Amino acid sequence: MAQILHPGSIVVADWHRCAESKDFFNRILHKKRRRRFGLLESPVMPPHVAVDTVPYKIFISGKAGVGKTALAARLAGMHIPSLHYETTGIETTVVYWPVKLRDSGRVLFFRMQLWDCGENALRRFDHLLPSCKEQVDAVLFLFSFTDRTSFDDLSTQISKWSGPSDNIVKLVVGTKFDLFMHTDVTEREVCRFQEEWHIPVHRIGGEVSDGLDDVAPLLNCLAAHLWHQDCIAARSETHPAETLI
């Protein structure tokens, strides 16, 4: 069963606000705005600072119109399109995010490659979903607070990514949270879903700020669950017999 990690239990919460993190976060900023990284680019640290980079592949799942492309742009600090258009194929976005591990004090750069694929494209082309699932580390399941059907569809989405040997991190993100006058999903229903599925639910509004506070909770949560999963996998490889008991 999936485990919901308490904020700050794996990575230091709000580390981006600490003075000691300034040099690391400056490497993903340019003129106080997020730097855009290509597939072959990465943050450059001074020679005397050794920081490991851990790569992960994250797929963004959800119905058309819930905000998958907007979320990828938001997490990367990119411009969010004002007009909605459905992704015609697969789009990838690279996000670098530095974290400090709680127990060891070690600093890591998480390289998260976000994969976004349009719902209609997945239905039309059979080869797209296997490509998205190949070596994937995490899935973000999206629903919109203004679209009841997208919330009801979550169980179907999650079931497609579950299996006996499933070791994929799963998080749920509710978009358009600040449009409370038009919400079709209640907080009670969200809490009930989280208790039943044991999957963290994050809420994202439509307003975007230029700072890091806007995306830090979700990126820190994602980083914590990915690192926790890797630690469990490493222990299983070291003591394989224990997994059979």
mmCIF file of C-alpha atoms in Angstrom:
data_model
loop_
_atom_site.group_PDB
_atom_site.id
_atom_site.type_symbol
_atom_site.label_atom_id
_atom_site.label_comp_id
_atom_site.label_asym_id
_atom_site.label_seq_id
_atom_site.Cartn_x
_atom_site.Cartn_y
_atom_site.Cartn_z
ATOM 1 C CA MET A 1 0.000 0.000 0.000
ATOM 2 C CA ALA A 2 1.244 3.503 -0.812
ATOM 3 C CA GLN A 3 2.596 5.621 2.010
ATOM 4 C CA ILE A 4 1.947 9.329 2.510
ATOM 5 C CA LEU A 5 5.101 10.991 3.819
ATOM 6 C CA HIS A 6 4.838 13.841 6.276
ATOM 7 C CA PRO A 7 6.176 17.133 4.838
ATOM 8 C CA GLY A 8 9.771 17.604 5.973
ATOM 9 C CA SER A 9 10.332 13.995 6.989
ATOM 10 C CA ILE A 10 12.648 13.214 4.050
ATOM 11 C CA VAL A 11 13.717 16.573 2.609
ATOM 12 C CA VAL A 12 13.982 19.852 4.503
ATOM 13 C CA ALA A 13 10.747 21.762 4.023
ATOM 14 C CA ASP A 14 11.011 25.381 2.862
ATOM 15 C CA TRP A 15 14.751 24.965 2.325
ATOM 16 C CA HIS A 16 14.480 27.388 -0.607
ATOM 17 C CA ARG A 17 13.877 30.134 1.973
ATOM 18 C CA CYS A 18 17.084 29.401 3.907
ATOM 19 C CA ALA A 19 20.227 31.469 3.338
ATOM 20 C CA GLU A 20 22.395 28.364 2.852
ATOM 21 C CA SER A 21 20.294 27.313 -0.161
ATOM 22 C CA LYS A 22 20.743 30.591 -2.055
ATOM 23 C CA ASP A 23 23.749 29.473 -4.115
ATOM 24 C CA PHE A 24 21.980 26.283 -5.203
ATOM 25 C CA PHE A 25 18.728 27.954 -6.195
ATOM 26 C CA ASN A 26 20.616 30.725 -7.995
ATOM 27 C CA ARG A 27 21.758 27.987 -10.408
ATOM 28 C CA ILE A 28 18.180 27.425 -11.560
ATOM 29 C CA LEU A 29 17.350 31.133 -11.731
ATOM 30 C CA HIS A 30 18.178 33.896 -14.198
ATOM 31 C CA LYS A 31 17.371 37.481 -13.281
ATOM 32 C CA LYS A 32 15.210 36.171 -10.414
ATOM 33 C CA ARG A 33 13.149 34.013 -12.791
ATOM 34 C CA ARG A 34 13.431 30.289 -13.446
ATOM 35 C CA ARG A 35 16.030 29.288 -15.991
ATOM 36 C CA ARG A 36 14.793 27.087 -18.826
ATOM 37 C CA PHE A 37 16.852 23.911 -19.282
ATOM 38 C CA GLY A 38 17.061 21.858 -22.461
ATOM 39 C CA LEU A 39 17.425 18.085 -22.491
ATOM 40 C CA LEU A 40 21.236 18.277 -22.449
ATOM 41 C CA GLU A 41 21.592 21.250 -20.083
ATOM 42 C CA SER A 42 22.058 21.234 -16.322
ATOM 43 C CA PRO A 43 22.865 23.674 -13.495
ATOM 44 C CA VAL A 44 26.586 24.463 -13.206
ATOM 45 C CA MET A 45 28.023 24.600 -9.699
ATOM 46 C CA PRO A 46 31.497 25.908 -8.699
ATOM 47 C CA PRO A 47 34.274 23.265 -8.953
ATOM 48 C CA HIS A 48 34.667 23.037 -5.178
ATOM 49 C CA VAL A 49 30.975 22.209 -4.666
ATOM 50 C CA ALA A 50 30.148 18.571 -5.421
ATOM 51 C CA VAL A 51 26.417 17.992 -5.897
ATOM 52 C CA ASP A 52 24.977 14.791 -7.318
ATOM 53 C CA THR A 53 22.102 14.934 -9.798
ATOM 54 C CA VAL A 54 19.424 12.236 -9.637
ATOM 55 C CA PRO A 55 17.259 11.856 -12.774
ATOM 56 C CA TYR A 56 13.616 10.823 -12.817
ATOM 57 C CA LYS A 57 10.889 10.426 -15.406
ATOM 58 C CA ILE A 58 7.426 11.670 -14.418
ATOM 59 C CA PHE A 59 4.270 11.200 -16.466
ATOM 60 C CA ILE A 60 1.354 13.627 -16.140
ATOM 61 C CA SER A 61 -1.988 11.864 -16.501
ATOM 62 C CA GLY A 62 -5.464 13.335 -16.782
ATOM 63 C CA LYS A 63 -8.422 14.200 -18.969
ATOM 64 C CA ALA A 64 -8.166 16.841 -21.675
ATOM 65 C CA GLY A 65 -8.485 20.348 -20.272
ATOM 66 C CA VAL A 66 -7.549 19.663 -16.639
ATOM 67 C CA GLY A 67 -4.261 21.570 -16.988
ATOM 68 C CA LYS A 68 -1.510 19.009 -17.661
ATOM 69 C CA THR A 69 0.498 21.284 -19.974
ATOM 70 C CA ALA A 70 -0.076 24.263 -17.682
ATOM 71 C CA LEU A 71 1.182 22.297 -14.670
ATOM 72 C CA ALA A 72 4.367 21.235 -16.494
ATOM 73 C CA ALA A 73 5.012 24.863 -17.467
ATOM 74 C CA ARG A 74 4.282 26.027 -13.943
ATOM 75 C CA LEU A 75 6.672 23.546 -12.314
ATOM 76 C CA ALA A 76 9.410 24.582 -14.753
ATOM 77 C CA GLY A 77 8.772 28.298 -14.246
ATOM 78 C CA MET A 78 7.791 28.734 -17.890
ATOM 79 C CA HIS A 79 5.082 30.905 -19.424
ATOM 80 C CA ILE A 80 1.633 29.326 -19.128
ATOM 81 C CA PRO A 81 -0.415 29.639 -22.329
ATOM 82 C CA SER A 82 -3.532 31.763 -21.910
ATOM 83 C CA LEU A 83 -5.437 29.708 -24.481
ATOM 84 C CA HIS A 84 -6.055 25.995 -24.065
ATOM 85 C CA TYR A 85 -4.930 23.597 -26.746
ATOM 86 C CA GLU A 86 -4.692 19.837 -26.523
ATOM 87 C CA THR A 87 -1.210 18.353 -26.763
ATOM 88 C CA THR A 88 -0.992 16.589 -30.126
ATOM 89 C CA GLY A 89 1.807 14.182 -29.180
ATOM 90 C CA ILE A 90 4.340 13.869 -26.386
ATOM 91 C CA GLU A 91 5.902 16.992 -24.900
ATOM 92 C CA THR A 92 8.734 16.819 -22.373
ATOM 93 C CA THR A 93 9.821 19.490 -19.906
ATOM 94 C CA VAL A 94 12.942 19.377 -17.732
ATOM 95 C CA VAL A 95 12.732 20.664 -14.161
ATOM 96 C CA TYR A 96 15.757 20.944 -11.856
ATOM 97 C CA TRP A 97 15.062 21.248 -8.155
ATOM 98 C CA PRO A 98 17.689 21.241 -5.344
ATOM 99 C CA VAL A 99 16.771 19.618 -2.028
ATOM 100 C CA LYS A 100 18.518 18.992 1.272
ATOM 101 C CA LEU A 101 17.983 15.546 2.819
ATOM 102 C CA ARG A 102 16.763 15.718 6.407
ATOM 103 C CA ASP A 103 18.824 12.880 7.920
ATOM 104 C CA SER A 104 22.199 13.262 6.207
ATOM 105 C CA GLY A 105 22.197 16.962 5.308
ATOM 106 C CA ARG A 106 23.218 15.986 1.782
ATOM 107 C CA VAL A 107 22.185 18.303 -1.055
ATOM 108 C CA LEU A 108 20.918 16.809 -4.322
ATOM 109 C CA PHE A 109 19.705 18.201 -7.617
ATOM 110 C CA PHE A 110 16.564 16.390 -8.718
ATOM 111 C CA ARG A 111 16.253 16.315 -12.498
ATOM 112 C CA MET A 112 12.594 15.698 -13.254
ATOM 113 C CA GLN A 113 11.675 15.113 -16.875
ATOM 114 C CA LEU A 114 7.940 15.700 -17.146
ATOM 115 C CA TRP A 115 6.102 13.824 -19.898
ATOM 116 C CA ASP A 116 2.801 15.254 -21.118
ATOM 117 C CA CYS A 117 0.657 13.535 -23.753
ATOM 118 C CA GLY A 118 -2.783 14.541 -25.026
ATOM 119 C CA GLU A 119 -5.709 12.281 -24.133
ATOM 120 C CA ASN A 120 -6.894 11.952 -27.740
ATOM 121 C CA ALA A 121 -3.361 11.214 -28.948
ATOM 122 C CA LEU A 122 -3.083 8.364 -26.426
ATOM 123 C CA ARG A 123 -6.315 6.891 -27.752
ATOM 124 C CA ARG A 124 -5.373 7.217 -31.418
ATOM 125 C CA PHE A 125 -1.792 5.976 -31.290
ATOM 126 C CA ASP A 126 -1.152 2.729 -29.430
ATOM 127 C CA HIS A 127 2.610 3.239 -29.203
ATOM 128 C CA LEU A 128 2.451 6.457 -27.144
ATOM 129 C CA LEU A 129 1.344 5.027 -23.797
ATOM 130 C CA PRO A 130 4.026 2.276 -23.742
ATOM 131 C CA SER A 131 6.629 4.976 -24.456
ATOM 132 C CA CYS A 132 5.315 7.059 -21.568
ATOM 133 C CA LYS A 133 5.291 4.052 -19.207
ATOM 134 C CA GLU A 134 8.797 2.886 -20.115
ATOM 135 C CA GLN A 135 11.135 3.383 -17.136
ATOM 136 C CA VAL A 136 8.731 5.859 -15.541
ATOM 137 C CA ASP A 137 9.384 6.702 -11.890
ATOM 138 C CA ALA A 138 6.260 8.649 -10.940
ATOM 139 C CA VAL A 139 2.822 9.627 -12.186
ATOM 140 C CA LEU A 140 0.953 12.836 -11.409
ATOM 141 C CA PHE A 141 -2.791 12.220 -11.689
ATOM 142 C CA LEU A 142 -4.621 15.458 -12.399
ATOM 143 C CA PHE A 143 -8.221 16.490 -11.893
ATOM 144 C CA SER A 144 -9.877 19.887 -12.023
ATOM 145 C CA PHE A 145 -11.965 21.230 -9.157
ATOM 146 C CA THR A 146 -14.262 22.669 -11.831
ATOM 147 C CA ASP A 147 -14.735 19.340 -13.666
ATOM 148 C CA ARG A 148 -16.533 16.670 -11.672
ATOM 149 C CA THR A 149 -15.948 13.952 -14.260
ATOM 150 C CA SER A 150 -12.167 14.396 -14.034
ATOM 151 C CA PHE A 151 -12.336 13.669 -10.276
ATOM 152 C CA ASP A 152 -14.594 10.647 -10.760
ATOM 153 C CA ASP A 153 -12.134 9.327 -13.369
ATOM 154 C CA LEU A 154 -9.197 9.244 -10.924
ATOM 155 C CA SER A 155 -9.818 5.668 -9.771
ATOM 156 C CA THR A 156 -9.807 4.442 -13.375
ATOM 157 C CA GLN A 157 -6.589 6.313 -14.118
ATOM 158 C CA ILE A 158 -4.809 4.992 -11.044
ATOM 159 C CA SER A 159 -5.944 1.410 -11.670
ATOM 160 C CA LYS A 160 -4.282 1.488 -15.101
ATOM 161 C CA TRP A 161 -0.945 2.214 -13.418
ATOM 162 C CA SER A 162 -1.224 -0.328 -10.617
ATOM 163 C CA GLY A 163 0.037 -3.894 -10.571
ATOM 164 C CA PRO A 164 1.571 -6.623 -8.374
ATOM 165 C CA SER A 165 5.111 -5.317 -8.952
ATOM 166 C CA ASP A 166 4.139 -1.648 -8.960
ATOM 167 C CA ASN A 167 6.862 0.609 -7.566
ATOM 168 C CA ILE A 168 5.779 3.891 -9.130
ATOM 169 C CA VAL A 169 5.309 7.023 -7.035
ATOM 170 C CA LYS A 170 1.745 8.315 -7.375
ATOM 171 C CA LEU A 171 0.559 11.816 -6.497
ATOM 172 C CA VAL A 172 -2.758 13.520 -7.235
ATOM 173 C CA VAL A 173 -2.970 17.198 -8.157
ATOM 174 C CA GLY A 174 -6.229 19.142 -8.126
ATOM 175 C CA THR A 175 -6.057 22.157 -10.445
ATOM 176 C CA LYS A 176 -8.107 25.386 -10.491
ATOM 177 C CA PHE A 177 -8.415 25.147 -6.712
ATOM 178 C CA ASP A 178 -8.869 28.915 -6.304
ATOM 179 C CA LEU A 179 -12.019 28.963 -8.464
ATOM 180 C CA PHE A 180 -14.073 28.075 -5.389
ATOM 181 C CA MET A 181 -17.215 29.738 -6.768
ATOM 182 C CA HIS A 182 -17.282 27.144 -9.570
ATOM 183 C CA THR A 183 -16.023 24.052 -7.766
ATOM 184 C CA ASP A 184 -17.659 20.700 -8.462
ATOM 185 C CA VAL A 185 -15.569 18.786 -5.910
ATOM 186 C CA THR A 186 -15.780 19.290 -2.145
ATOM 187 C CA GLU A 187 -12.953 19.172 0.386
ATOM 188 C CA ARG A 188 -14.709 16.308 2.164
ATOM 189 C CA GLU A 189 -14.620 14.245 -1.025
ATOM 190 C CA VAL A 190 -10.923 15.004 -1.533
ATOM 191 C CA CYS A 191 -10.100 13.967 2.049
ATOM 192 C CA ARG A 192 -12.135 10.781 1.668
ATOM 193 C CA PHE A 193 -10.290 9.946 -1.551
ATOM 194 C CA GLN A 194 -6.895 10.481 0.087
ATOM 195 C CA GLU A 195 -7.799 8.246 3.014
ATOM 196 C CA GLU A 196 -9.107 5.495 0.754
ATOM 197 C CA TRP A 197 -6.251 5.458 -1.776
ATOM 198 C CA HIS A 198 -3.397 6.579 0.521
ATOM 199 C CA ILE A 199 -2.147 8.961 -2.167
ATOM 200 C CA PRO A 200 -1.165 12.579 -1.403
ATOM 201 C CA VAL A 201 -3.447 15.209 -2.947
ATOM 202 C CA HIS A 202 -2.034 18.642 -3.800
ATOM 203 C CA ARG A 203 -4.043 21.696 -4.727
ATOM 204 C CA ILE A 204 -2.961 24.152 -7.406
ATOM 205 C CA GLY A 205 -4.758 27.397 -8.202
ATOM 206 C CA GLY A 206 -4.834 29.448 -11.342
ATOM 207 C CA GLU A 207 -2.850 32.383 -10.018
ATOM 208 C CA VAL A 208 0.889 32.156 -10.687
ATOM 209 C CA SER A 209 3.620 33.923 -8.713
ATOM 210 C CA ASP A 210 7.168 34.615 -9.860
ATOM 211 C CA GLY A 211 8.685 33.090 -6.735
ATOM 212 C CA LEU A 212 9.459 29.509 -5.715
ATOM 213 C CA ASP A 213 6.787 29.296 -3.010
ATOM 214 C CA ASP A 214 4.202 28.515 -5.659
ATOM 215 C CA VAL A 215 5.773 25.188 -6.683
ATOM 216 C CA ALA A 216 7.956 24.245 -3.691
ATOM 217 C CA PRO A 217 5.356 22.133 -1.800
ATOM 218 C CA LEU A 218 4.595 19.897 -4.782
ATOM 219 C CA LEU A 219 8.215 19.577 -5.970
ATOM 220 C CA ASN A 220 9.446 18.826 -2.432
ATOM 221 C CA CYS A 221 6.713 16.216 -1.962
ATOM 222 C CA LEU A 222 7.556 14.610 -5.298
ATOM 223 C CA ALA A 223 11.281 14.607 -4.495
ATOM 224 C CA ALA A 224 10.670 13.090 -1.051
ATOM 225 C CA HIS A 225 8.550 10.232 -2.391
ATOM 226 C CA LEU A 226 10.994 9.513 -5.215
ATOM 227 C CA TRP A 227 13.967 9.402 -2.840
ATOM 228 C CA HIS A 228 12.040 7.282 -0.322
ATOM 229 C CA GLN A 229 11.173 4.834 -3.105
ATOM 230 C CA ASP A 230 14.817 4.603 -4.159
ATOM 231 C CA CYS A 231 15.906 3.926 -0.579
ATOM 232 C CA ILE A 232 13.384 1.092 -0.258
ATOM 233 C CA ALA A 233 14.555 -0.388 -3.569
ATOM 234 C CA ALA A 234 18.195 -0.165 -2.474
ATOM 235 C CA ARG A 235 17.462 -1.984 0.798
ATOM 236 C CA SER A 236 15.590 -4.702 -1.105
ATOM 237 C CA GLU A 237 18.575 -5.271 -3.371
ATOM 238 C CA THR A 238 20.958 -5.394 -0.407
ATOM 239 C CA HIS A 239 18.782 -7.843 1.561
ATOM 240 C CA PRO A 240 16.707 -9.718 -1.035
ATOM 241 C CA ALA A 241 15.810 -12.541 1.357
ATOM 242 C CA GLU A 242 13.935 -10.134 3.619
ATOM 243 C CA THR A 243 11.462 -9.334 0.853
ATOM 244 C CA LEU A 244 10.424 -12.999 0.746
ATOM 245 C CA ILE A 245 9.600 -13.267 4.441
#
